[in-house]
Amino acid sequence: MASVTLNHIYKVYPNGLKAVNDFSMDIADGEFIVFVGPSGCGKSTTLRMIAGLEEVTAGELRIDGEFVNYVEPKERDIAMVFQNYALYPHMTVYNNMAFGLELRRVSKDEIKKRVHSAARILGITEYLQKKPKEMSGGQRQRVALGRAMVRNPKVMLLDEPLSNLDAKLRTQMRSEILKLHDRLKTTFIYVTHDQVEAMTMGTRIVVMKDGFVQQIDTPRNLYSYPCNKFVAGFIGTPQMNFYSGNIRRVGDNVELALDNTDIVFTAPYELFAKTDSVYLDGSKKVIFGIRSEHISIDPDKYPFKAKCKVSYCEDLGVDSQVYGNFDLNYVDLIEPEEYSVPDEETMPKKKKRGKKNEPEESKQEETNESATRVVIKAPAATKIDRDTIIEVSLDLSNMQIFDAETEQSVVPRIPSHYTIGCSVKGGVMTILGSEFKLPPAVSLDDGEYTMDADRSALSVGTGLKAEFLDKEVVDGVTLNRFRAGDTILYVASDGKVGKPKGISIDFKHCSFVRDGEIAIGAMPEQNSLECVLTKFVEPTRQEIDGVTKEVKVKRYKLNFAVYPETIVGKDGTLIADERTIAEQFRSKSVPITSHSIVCNDDDAQKILIGAGRAVYKDTLEAQFSPFDVALGEGLDGTVETVLDYGEEKFAKCLVGNTPVYVKVEDGFDQTSVKLSPNVNAIKVYDKTIDIRLV
């Protein structure tokens, strides 16, 4: 049994294809984790990297705390069950299960004990002397599981093991695998494209799409709180109903209007209190999502009502599905009873292929699906005539709302930021009925502003007077719910405080917008400097065969790019073009670096493996926080200003033409500094292929 840690894992193939992009996750000892997503999303590739069958391009992979990026598969103490069973056809079941142990030179008595124990658990004892061809698909699958079980591995990896089975056997084998996990108490990582398998088996589920992790959560949270439209549509059967529209706050209520219909719901503001206020003025398009089980043909079941036009009903035995449309004037594109075969003259002519760069007409196919179509889960044997207009009721407390462009949820479980109106007069900000004396770093002219605050900007404290309402715990984070004026705010805390009395604002995480323009922005959380990796030889003394000798060790360092405004070319002329300067830095034809940092050996190897030999030609990007920069030696910087946020002060320094922020103490008054980023806190990115290396 073991934990598995994936820290910023990437898989990039030589042709540039990114199969897995920035995958990070901590898998606890004994968990049953399911990777789910459509074909080609990167789930099997991630599993194969854990197994060691695929090399990790960049990132850190640990099993039971041990760094295993470069450890051979046979040394990782994992077992893998493949989709196609991969049994030896000429061997008996017993020999198939024992073969891996024989290779590890386990004693015959121990092999016999383990094989019979696994066979008894899986119910295949009577098949031990049979060969795979004499067995059914489900029995073969059990043999493949048994072959992995006898290893007593730290981690069990299962790559779509049930995809070759029929529906009935899949259901049976799902329960067998769950019982097996319960008996073995081993960490299971299971890959499937079937969302039913994912929902019924996983303690946590990883939803993937196009190589990116979309959401990691429990089955219940994925179903109830999807982070984006893709997750909402992928999880659940039938798929969630989606409608475009907008929302507008009117006093203590919120109006939800669906496009192409006359439907407008008026719901209490409390239901949408976590919605960013930028969506509550009706100007931004949103997508509403509601599941079929949260719509009822009983108009009195829920308080929110609408009319729909029925298309047809499906009786599924245990329940029925009613298909309809919220657009009461909608007419199906295809009417079967009136359909006739078109003659050749009315058939569309086949288009000639145009030139390569000639714009093509839209390839979107005509479908019979409407943007106002609705699927309703109804009691069994429900029958409603076609084109009947019925009144339905909706449970808006379970409605999801997504941004129409980004498709991200605008009602997150933990709000990421807040947009709040405020006014400034004489250096004093009035916001939600409270007044704040602005710190020197936030010097604003008198007038009306919108404050855009990151979640970390608000904390439990004093300053903003607010009425504490209650608490809720979301993913281990305690959210304190306050009412300030007519606005509800959710403020995170560690949960150790008593009854909170108010809210503090950290202005370094706030931006102020006036007339659509940013008046003062939030201080960047990360500094960014370009750099290149170079190698050098460092003499060191080592003891070899009892004799201390001086040997030369290859080491690596990051050389930071500092672009001056002008440089002198080889012919003595001045060069002032930034692009030319950058190219000369990359080609190392001019020495423009003023500081370098020696990498630790582990980080240097990660950079070399992730970026390949091209790393010596490519420019890297180093990121580090203002708290991870030391003053005293290093990069030459000119102090442009000191940002005084009250309890904290930061110097904005120009290193070449690049701003670098560094935390300073009271009384700091230097005009020039030397800056040295902490090498152990630097994040290194390959800008060419856009991946994080360290």
mmCIF file of N, CA, C and O in Angstrom, residues 143-229:
data_model
loop_
_atom_site.group_PDB
_atom_site.id
_atom_site.type_symbol
_atom_site.label_atom_id
_atom_site.label_comp_id
_atom_site.label_asym_id
_atom_site.label_seq_id
_atom_site.Cartn_x
_atom_site.Cartn_y
_atom_site.Cartn_z
ATOM 1 N N VAL A 143 -8.740 -13.653 -13.966
ATOM 2 C CA VAL A 143 -7.374 -14.182 -13.969
ATOM 3 C C VAL A 143 -6.370 -13.030 -14.050
ATOM 4 O O VAL A 143 -5.348 -13.023 -13.349
ATOM 5 N N ALA A 144 -6.668 -12.051 -14.934
ATOM 6 C CA ALA A 144 -5.769 -10.891 -15.055
ATOM 7 C C ALA A 144 -5.688 -10.137 -13.732
ATOM 8 O O ALA A 144 -4.603 -9.683 -13.317
ATOM 9 N N LEU A 145 -6.822 -9.999 -13.039
ATOM 10 C CA LEU A 145 -6.821 -9.366 -11.728
ATOM 11 C C LEU A 145 -6.018 -10.193 -10.724
ATOM 12 O O LEU A 145 -5.247 -9.657 -9.918
ATOM 13 N N GLY A 146 -6.202 -11.502 -10.787
ATOM 14 C CA GLY A 146 -5.474 -12.373 -9.862
ATOM 15 C C GLY A 146 -3.980 -12.314 -10.071
ATOM 16 O O GLY A 146 -3.201 -12.343 -9.108
ATOM 17 N N ARG A 147 -3.555 -12.233 -11.328
ATOM 18 C CA ARG A 147 -2.115 -12.143 -11.611
ATOM 19 C C ARG A 147 -1.511 -10.888 -10.986
ATOM 20 O O ARG A 147 -0.372 -10.896 -10.522
ATOM 21 N N ALA A 148 -2.314 -9.804 -10.969
ATOM 22 C CA ALA A 148 -1.838 -8.581 -10.317
ATOM 23 C C ALA A 148 -1.897 -8.712 -8.794
ATOM 24 O O ALA A 148 -1.008 -8.227 -8.086
ATOM 25 N N MET A 149 -2.944 -9.360 -8.281
ATOM 26 C CA MET A 149 -3.125 -9.480 -6.832
ATOM 27 C C MET A 149 -1.987 -10.233 -6.157
ATOM 28 O O MET A 149 -1.545 -9.868 -5.064
ATOM 29 N N VAL A 150 -1.538 -11.320 -6.766
ATOM 30 C CA VAL A 150 -0.538 -12.165 -6.099
ATOM 31 C C VAL A 150 0.772 -11.427 -5.861
ATOM 32 O O VAL A 150 1.584 -11.841 -5.030
ATOM 33 N N ARG A 151 0.965 -10.327 -6.562
ATOM 34 C CA ARG A 151 2.188 -9.546 -6.381
ATOM 35 C C ARG A 151 2.189 -8.783 -5.058
ATOM 36 O O ARG A 151 3.235 -8.316 -4.617
ATOM 37 N N ASN A 152 1.001 -8.613 -4.435
ATOM 38 C CA ASN A 152 0.881 -7.739 -3.256
ATOM 39 C C ASN A 152 1.508 -6.371 -3.530
ATOM 40 O O ASN A 152 2.377 -5.907 -2.793
ATOM 41 N N PRO A 153 1.083 -5.710 -4.603
ATOM 42 C CA PRO A 153 1.743 -4.461 -5.003
ATOM 43 C C PRO A 153 1.351 -3.304 -4.098
ATOM 44 O O PRO A 153 0.333 -3.340 -3.398
ATOM 45 N N LYS A 154 2.152 -2.245 -4.156
ATOM 46 C CA LYS A 154 1.809 -1.017 -3.437
ATOM 47 C C LYS A 154 0.626 -0.324 -4.096
ATOM 48 O O LYS A 154 -0.208 0.273 -3.432
ATOM 49 N N VAL A 155 0.593 -0.385 -5.441
ATOM 50 C CA VAL A 155 -0.449 0.305 -6.196
ATOM 51 C C VAL A 155 -0.969 -0.618 -7.287
ATOM 52 O O VAL A 155 -0.182 -1.272 -7.977
ATOM 53 N N MET A 156 -2.292 -0.667 -7.436
ATOM 54 C CA MET A 156 -2.922 -1.424 -8.523
ATOM 55 C C MET A 156 -3.393 -0.446 -9.588
ATOM 56 O O MET A 156 -4.145 0.490 -9.291
ATOM 57 N N LEU A 157 -2.974 -0.665 -10.826
ATOM 58 C CA LEU A 157 -3.371 0.176 -11.945
ATOM 59 C C LEU A 157 -4.252 -0.642 -12.882
ATOM 60 O O LEU A 157 -3.875 -1.742 -13.290
ATOM 61 N N LEU A 158 -5.420 -0.101 -13.223
ATOM 62 C CA LEU A 158 -6.366 -0.814 -14.080
ATOM 63 C C LEU A 158 -6.750 0.085 -15.250
ATOM 64 O O LEU A 158 -7.343 1.149 -15.059
ATOM 65 N N ASP A 159 -6.399 -0.352 -16.468
ATOM 66 C CA ASP A 159 -6.634 0.450 -17.664
ATOM 67 C C ASP A 159 -7.829 -0.110 -18.438
ATOM 68 O O ASP A 159 -7.701 -1.059 -19.209
ATOM 69 N N GLU A 160 -9.012 0.476 -18.211
ATOM 70 C CA GLU A 160 -10.256 0.068 -18.860
ATOM 71 C C GLU A 160 -10.416 -1.456 -18.878
ATOM 72 O O GLU A 160 -10.609 -2.063 -19.942
ATOM 73 N N PRO A 161 -10.357 -2.107 -17.717
ATOM 74 C CA PRO A 161 -10.361 -3.582 -17.695
ATOM 75 C C PRO A 161 -11.691 -4.207 -18.071
ATOM 76 O O PRO A 161 -11.741 -5.398 -18.362
ATOM 77 N N LEU A 162 -12.780 -3.431 -18.066
ATOM 78 C CA LEU A 162 -14.097 -4.016 -18.317
ATOM 79 C C LEU A 162 -14.661 -3.664 -19.694
ATOM 80 O O LEU A 162 -15.796 -4.018 -20.003
ATOM 81 N N SER A 163 -13.897 -2.980 -20.508
ATOM 82 C CA SER A 163 -14.447 -2.469 -21.767
ATOM 83 C C SER A 163 -14.791 -3.570 -22.762
ATOM 84 O O SER A 163 -15.591 -3.362 -23.669
ATOM 85 N N ASN A 164 -14.199 -4.776 -22.611
ATOM 86 C CA ASN A 164 -14.476 -5.865 -23.552
ATOM 87 C C ASN A 164 -15.621 -6.768 -23.104
ATOM 88 O O ASN A 164 -15.920 -7.758 -23.772
ATOM 89 N N LEU A 165 -16.244 -6.429 -21.975
ATOM 90 C CA LEU A 165 -17.298 -7.282 -21.439
ATOM 91 C C LEU A 165 -18.672 -6.750 -21.815
ATOM 92 O O LEU A 165 -18.833 -5.557 -22.093
ATOM 93 N N ASP A 166 -19.692 -7.636 -21.789
ATOM 94 C CA ASP A 166 -21.049 -7.183 -22.070
ATOM 95 C C ASP A 166 -21.594 -6.439 -20.846
ATOM 96 O O ASP A 166 -21.015 -6.457 -19.756
ATOM 97 N N ALA A 167 -22.738 -5.773 -21.034
ATOM 98 C CA ALA A 167 -23.264 -4.874 -20.014
ATOM 99 C C ALA A 167 -23.510 -5.588 -18.684
ATOM 100 O O ALA A 167 -23.181 -5.076 -17.606
ATOM 101 N N LYS A 168 -24.109 -6.797 -18.727
ATOM 102 C CA LYS A 168 -24.419 -7.518 -17.497
ATOM 103 C C LYS A 168 -23.151 -7.900 -16.747
ATOM 104 O O LYS A 168 -23.055 -7.745 -15.520
ATOM 105 N N LEU A 169 -22.156 -8.382 -17.501
ATOM 106 C CA LEU A 169 -20.911 -8.805 -16.870
ATOM 107 C C LEU A 169 -20.124 -7.609 -16.341
ATOM 108 O O LEU A 169 -19.436 -7.702 -15.319
ATOM 109 N N ARG A 170 -20.224 -6.485 -17.021
ATOM 110 C CA ARG A 170 -19.549 -5.269 -16.538
ATOM 111 C C ARG A 170 -20.077 -4.895 -15.158
ATOM 112 O O ARG A 170 -19.308 -4.554 -14.262
ATOM 113 N N THR A 171 -21.402 -4.946 -15.006
ATOM 114 C CA THR A 171 -22.003 -4.612 -13.711
ATOM 115 C C THR A 171 -21.524 -5.572 -12.630
ATOM 116 O O THR A 171 -21.185 -5.157 -11.510
ATOM 117 N N GLN A 172 -21.460 -6.863 -12.962
ATOM 118 C CA GLN A 172 -21.007 -7.860 -11.999
ATOM 119 C C GLN A 172 -19.541 -7.635 -11.625
ATOM 120 O O GLN A 172 -19.177 -7.680 -10.448
ATOM 121 N N MET A 173 -18.706 -7.366 -12.628
ATOM 122 C CA MET A 173 -17.277 -7.201 -12.370
ATOM 123 C C MET A 173 -16.981 -5.902 -11.623
ATOM 124 O O MET A 173 -16.001 -5.826 -10.873
ATOM 125 N N ARG A 174 -17.827 -4.887 -11.810
ATOM 126 C CA ARG A 174 -17.649 -3.658 -11.034
ATOM 127 C C ARG A 174 -17.726 -3.963 -9.543
ATOM 128 O O ARG A 174 -16.895 -3.512 -8.757
ATOM 129 N N SER A 175 -18.741 -4.726 -9.171
ATOM 130 C CA SER A 175 -18.892 -5.056 -7.753
ATOM 131 C C SER A 175 -17.755 -5.941 -7.271
ATOM 132 O O SER A 175 -17.293 -5.820 -6.131
ATOM 133 N N GLU A 176 -17.261 -6.851 -8.151
ATOM 134 C CA GLU A 176 -16.143 -7.718 -7.767
ATOM 135 C C GLU A 176 -14.885 -6.901 -7.500
ATOM 136 O O GLU A 176 -14.149 -7.163 -6.538
ATOM 137 N N ILE A 177 -14.630 -5.904 -8.350
ATOM 138 C CA ILE A 177 -13.432 -5.077 -8.166
ATOM 139 C C ILE A 177 -13.543 -4.241 -6.898
ATOM 140 O O ILE A 177 -12.569 -4.063 -6.160
ATOM 141 N N LEU A 178 -14.736 -3.722 -6.621
ATOM 142 C CA LEU A 178 -14.935 -2.953 -5.392
ATOM 143 C C LEU A 178 -14.725 -3.824 -4.158
ATOM 144 O O LEU A 178 -14.109 -3.393 -3.170
ATOM 145 N N LYS A 179 -15.244 -5.061 -4.192
ATOM 146 C CA LYS A 179 -15.033 -5.967 -3.065
ATOM 147 C C LYS A 179 -13.550 -6.314 -2.924
ATOM 148 O O LYS A 179 -13.025 -6.436 -1.813
ATOM 149 N N LEU A 180 -12.874 -6.468 -4.057
ATOM 150 C CA LEU A 180 -11.444 -6.756 -4.043
ATOM 151 C C LEU A 180 -10.667 -5.608 -3.395
ATOM 152 O O LEU A 180 -9.777 -5.834 -2.562
ATOM 153 N N HIS A 181 -11.020 -4.382 -3.757
ATOM 154 C CA HIS A 181 -10.357 -3.219 -3.156
ATOM 155 C C HIS A 181 -10.598 -3.171 -1.653
ATOM 156 O O HIS A 181 -9.702 -2.855 -0.864
ATOM 157 N N ASP A 182 -11.815 -3.518 -1.249
ATOM 158 C CA ASP A 182 -12.143 -3.492 0.173
ATOM 159 C C ASP A 182 -11.337 -4.536 0.948
ATOM 160 O O ASP A 182 -10.921 -4.298 2.088
ATOM 161 N N ARG A 183 -11.087 -5.703 0.316
ATOM 162 C CA ARG A 183 -10.315 -6.750 0.991
ATOM 163 C C ARG A 183 -8.823 -6.422 1.035
ATOM 164 O O ARG A 183 -8.156 -6.621 2.050
ATOM 165 N N LEU A 184 -8.298 -5.927 -0.082
ATOM 166 C CA LEU A 184 -6.849 -5.715 -0.183
ATOM 167 C C LEU A 184 -6.377 -4.432 0.496
ATOM 168 O O LEU A 184 -5.222 -4.334 0.892
ATOM 169 N N LYS A 185 -7.272 -3.412 0.574
ATOM 170 C CA LYS A 185 -6.908 -2.116 1.166
ATOM 171 C C LYS A 185 -5.709 -1.492 0.452
ATOM 172 O O LYS A 185 -4.900 -0.786 1.039
ATOM 173 N N THR A 186 -5.598 -1.769 -0.834
ATOM 174 C CA THR A 186 -4.492 -1.246 -1.644
ATOM 175 C C THR A 186 -4.954 -0.032 -2.432
ATOM 176 O O THR A 186 -6.134 0.112 -2.737
ATOM 177 N N THR A 187 -4.015 0.839 -2.781
ATOM 178 C CA THR A 187 -4.330 1.999 -3.611
ATOM 179 C C THR A 187 -4.671 1.526 -5.026
ATOM 180 O O THR A 187 -3.876 0.848 -5.670
ATOM 181 N N PHE A 188 -5.860 1.877 -5.503
ATOM 182 C CA PHE A 188 -6.311 1.517 -6.848
ATOM 183 C C PHE A 188 -6.412 2.792 -7.686
ATOM 184 O O PHE A 188 -6.965 3.795 -7.232
ATOM 185 N N ILE A 189 -5.880 2.733 -8.898
ATOM 186 C CA ILE A 189 -6.066 3.814 -9.876
ATOM 187 C C ILE A 189 -6.666 3.174 -11.123
ATOM 188 O O ILE A 189 -6.062 2.295 -11.739
ATOM 189 N N TYR A 190 -7.860 3.624 -11.474
ATOM 190 C CA TYR A 190 -8.683 2.944 -12.473
ATOM 191 C C TYR A 190 -9.004 3.923 -13.602
ATOM 192 O O TYR A 190 -9.429 5.050 -13.350
ATOM 193 N N VAL A 191 -8.803 3.502 -14.834
ATOM 194 C CA VAL A 191 -9.070 4.341 -16.007
ATOM 195 C C VAL A 191 -10.298 3.815 -16.736
ATOM 196 O O VAL A 191 -10.424 2.609 -16.972
ATOM 197 N N THR A 192 -11.207 4.725 -17.080
ATOM 198 C CA THR A 192 -12.384 4.345 -17.851
ATOM 199 C C THR A 192 -12.903 5.557 -18.614
ATOM 200 O O THR A 192 -12.616 6.697 -18.240
ATOM 201 N N HIS A 193 -13.656 5.291 -19.683
ATOM 202 C CA HIS A 193 -14.356 6.381 -20.365
ATOM 203 C C HIS A 193 -15.836 6.365 -20.003
ATOM 204 O O HIS A 193 -16.612 7.200 -20.461
ATOM 205 N N ASP A 194 -16.241 5.380 -19.181
ATOM 206 C CA ASP A 194 -17.636 5.193 -18.807
ATOM 207 C C ASP A 194 -17.913 5.945 -17.513
ATOM 208 O O ASP A 194 -17.402 5.578 -16.448
ATOM 209 N N GLN A 195 -18.733 6.990 -17.579
ATOM 210 C CA GLN A 195 -18.991 7.799 -16.396
ATOM 211 C C GLN A 195 -19.792 7.038 -15.344
ATOM 212 O O GLN A 195 -19.718 7.346 -14.157
ATOM 213 N N VAL A 196 -20.551 5.999 -15.751
ATOM 214 C CA VAL A 196 -21.278 5.186 -14.769
ATOM 215 C C VAL A 196 -20.286 4.414 -13.901
ATOM 216 O O VAL A 196 -20.415 4.347 -12.672
ATOM 217 N N GLU A 197 -19.257 3.818 -14.530
ATOM 218 C CA GLU A 197 -18.208 3.138 -13.766
ATOM 219 C C GLU A 197 -17.524 4.110 -12.818
ATOM 220 O O GLU A 197 -17.264 3.788 -11.655
ATOM 221 N N ALA A 198 -17.233 5.300 -13.312
ATOM 222 C CA ALA A 198 -16.541 6.285 -12.481
ATOM 223 C C ALA A 198 -17.375 6.658 -11.261
ATOM 224 O O ALA A 198 -16.873 6.695 -10.133
ATOM 225 N N MET A 199 -18.648 6.924 -11.472
ATOM 226 C CA MET A 199 -19.508 7.375 -10.378
ATOM 227 C C MET A 199 -19.740 6.277 -9.344
ATOM 228 O O MET A 199 -19.912 6.558 -8.160
ATOM 229 N N THR A 200 -19.783 5.023 -9.767
ATOM 230 C CA THR A 200 -20.106 3.940 -8.844
ATOM 231 C C THR A 200 -18.882 3.355 -8.153
ATOM 232 O O THR A 200 -19.032 2.661 -7.134
ATOM 233 N N MET A 201 -17.674 3.628 -8.658
ATOM 234 C CA MET A 201 -16.491 2.957 -8.119
ATOM 235 C C MET A 201 -15.536 3.879 -7.370
ATOM 236 O O MET A 201 -14.917 3.476 -6.392
ATOM 237 N N GLY A 202 -15.382 5.090 -7.809
ATOM 238 C CA GLY A 202 -14.314 5.929 -7.284
ATOM 239 C C GLY A 202 -14.643 6.608 -5.962
ATOM 240 O O GLY A 202 -15.762 7.075 -5.757
ATOM 241 N N THR A 203 -13.642 6.652 -5.050
ATOM 242 C CA THR A 203 -13.779 7.526 -3.883
ATOM 243 C C THR A 203 -13.579 8.973 -4.323
ATOM 244 O O THR A 203 -14.205 9.880 -3.781
ATOM 245 N N ARG A 204 -12.700 9.153 -5.298
ATOM 246 C CA ARG A 204 -12.558 10.448 -5.977
ATOM 247 C C ARG A 204 -12.394 10.200 -7.469
ATOM 248 O O ARG A 204 -11.884 9.160 -7.878
ATOM 249 N N ILE A 205 -12.836 11.167 -8.247
ATOM 250 C CA ILE A 205 -12.797 11.039 -9.704
ATOM 251 C C ILE A 205 -11.997 12.191 -10.288
ATOM 252 O O ILE A 205 -12.146 13.339 -9.861
ATOM 253 N N VAL A 206 -11.160 11.873 -11.275
ATOM 254 C CA VAL A 206 -10.422 12.882 -12.028
ATOM 255 C C VAL A 206 -11.047 12.969 -13.416
ATOM 256 O O VAL A 206 -10.998 11.996 -14.182
ATOM 257 N N VAL A 207 -11.655 14.093 -13.741
ATOM 258 C CA VAL A 207 -12.256 14.290 -15.064
ATOM 259 C C VAL A 207 -11.236 15.005 -15.942
ATOM 260 O O VAL A 207 -10.741 16.080 -15.576
ATOM 261 N N MET A 208 -10.931 14.423 -17.106
ATOM 262 C CA MET A 208 -9.916 14.981 -18.000
ATOM 263 C C MET A 208 -10.517 15.290 -19.365
ATOM 264 O O MET A 208 -11.477 14.652 -19.805
ATOM 265 N N LYS A 209 -9.903 16.268 -20.028
ATOM 266 C CA LYS A 209 -10.297 16.624 -21.395
ATOM 267 C C LYS A 209 -9.096 17.261 -22.085
ATOM 268 O O LYS A 209 -8.474 18.187 -21.551
ATOM 269 N N ASP A 210 -8.748 16.768 -23.260
ATOM 270 C CA ASP A 210 -7.663 17.323 -24.081
ATOM 271 C C ASP A 210 -6.358 17.458 -23.302
ATOM 272 O O ASP A 210 -5.610 18.428 -23.469
ATOM 273 N N GLY A 211 -6.076 16.504 -22.425
ATOM 274 C CA GLY A 211 -4.822 16.521 -21.684
ATOM 275 C C GLY A 211 -4.835 17.347 -20.418
ATOM 276 O O GLY A 211 -3.861 17.350 -19.673
ATOM 277 N N PHE A 212 -5.924 18.049 -20.142
ATOM 278 C CA PHE A 212 -6.023 18.898 -18.960
ATOM 279 C C PHE A 212 -6.968 18.270 -17.936
ATOM 280 O O PHE A 212 -8.007 17.717 -18.295
ATOM 281 N N VAL A 213 -6.614 18.400 -16.668
ATOM 282 C CA VAL A 213 -7.520 18.005 -15.600
ATOM 283 C C VAL A 213 -8.593 19.080 -15.475
ATOM 284 O O VAL A 213 -8.292 20.261 -15.288
ATOM 285 N N GLN A 214 -9.844 18.665 -15.571
ATOM 286 C CA GLN A 214 -10.948 19.606 -15.444
ATOM 287 C C GLN A 214 -11.382 19.760 -13.985
ATOM 288 O O GLN A 214 -11.600 20.869 -13.513
ATOM 289 N N GLN A 215 -11.496 18.635 -13.276
ATOM 290 C CA GLN A 215 -11.935 18.684 -11.883
ATOM 291 C C GLN A 215 -11.561 17.383 -11.198
ATOM 292 O O GLN A 215 -11.627 16.305 -11.787
ATOM 293 N N ILE A 216 -11.147 17.486 -9.939
ATOM 294 C CA ILE A 216 -10.879 16.325 -9.091
ATOM 295 C C ILE A 216 -11.792 16.444 -7.884
ATOM 296 O O ILE A 216 -11.691 17.407 -7.114
ATOM 297 N N ASP A 217 -12.683 15.473 -7.707
ATOM 298 C CA ASP A 217 -13.643 15.598 -6.614
ATOM 299 C C ASP A 217 -14.326 14.254 -6.372
ATOM 300 O O ASP A 217 -14.114 13.292 -7.106
ATOM 301 N N THR A 218 -15.157 14.217 -5.328
ATOM 302 C CA THR A 218 -15.950 13.025 -5.049
ATOM 303 C C THR A 218 -17.060 12.898 -6.090
ATOM 304 O O THR A 218 -17.439 13.897 -6.726
ATOM 305 N N PRO A 219 -17.606 11.701 -6.283
ATOM 306 C CA PRO A 219 -18.710 11.549 -7.247
ATOM 307 C C PRO A 219 -19.872 12.489 -6.957
ATOM 308 O O PRO A 219 -20.436 13.096 -7.878
ATOM 309 N N ARG A 220 -20.244 12.627 -5.693
ATOM 310 C CA ARG A 220 -21.379 13.483 -5.351
ATOM 311 C C ARG A 220 -21.096 14.944 -5.675
ATOM 312 O O ARG A 220 -21.962 15.646 -6.218
ATOM 313 N N ASN A 221 -19.888 15.416 -5.380
ATOM 314 C CA ASN A 221 -19.566 16.813 -5.659
ATOM 315 C C ASN A 221 -19.465 17.079 -7.161
ATOM 316 O O ASN A 221 -19.842 18.158 -7.628
ATOM 317 N N LEU A 222 -18.936 16.118 -7.916
ATOM 318 C CA LEU A 222 -18.886 16.290 -9.369
ATOM 319 C C LEU A 222 -20.293 16.433 -9.940
ATOM 320 O O LEU A 222 -20.527 17.228 -10.848
ATOM 321 N N TYR A 223 -21.197 15.649 -9.415
ATOM 322 C CA TYR A 223 -22.580 15.668 -9.896
ATOM 323 C C TYR A 223 -23.286 16.965 -9.500
ATOM 324 O O TYR A 223 -23.995 17.568 -10.312
ATOM 325 N N SER A 224 -23.078 17.387 -8.267
ATOM 326 C CA SER A 224 -23.820 18.539 -7.743
ATOM 327 C C SER A 224 -23.129 19.871 -7.981
ATOM 328 O O SER A 224 -23.789 20.907 -8.081
ATOM 329 N N TYR A 225 -21.781 19.866 -8.061
ATOM 330 C CA TYR A 225 -21.045 21.123 -8.167
ATOM 331 C C TYR A 225 -19.993 21.056 -9.278
ATOM 332 O O TYR A 225 -18.790 21.179 -9.016
ATOM 333 N N PRO A 226 -20.388 20.840 -10.528
ATOM 334 C CA PRO A 226 -19.397 20.803 -11.622
ATOM 335 C C PRO A 226 -18.725 22.161 -11.783
ATOM 336 O O PRO A 226 -19.375 23.199 -11.665
ATOM 337 N N CYS A 227 -17.425 22.145 -12.054
ATOM 338 C CA CYS A 227 -16.681 23.409 -12.151
ATOM 339 C C CYS A 227 -16.848 24.069 -13.508
ATOM 340 O O CYS A 227 -16.559 25.259 -13.648
ATOM 341 N N ASN A 228 -17.264 23.315 -14.518
ATOM 342 C CA ASN A 228 -17.472 23.915 -15.842
ATOM 343 C C ASN A 228 -18.529 23.129 -16.614
ATOM 344 O O ASN A 228 -19.024 22.088 -16.158
ATOM 345 N N LYS A 229 -18.863 23.637 -17.772
ATOM 346 C CA LYS A 229 -19.937 23.031 -18.571
ATOM 347 C C LYS A 229 -19.578 21.628 -19.034
ATOM 348 O O LYS A 229 -20.439 20.746 -19.088
#
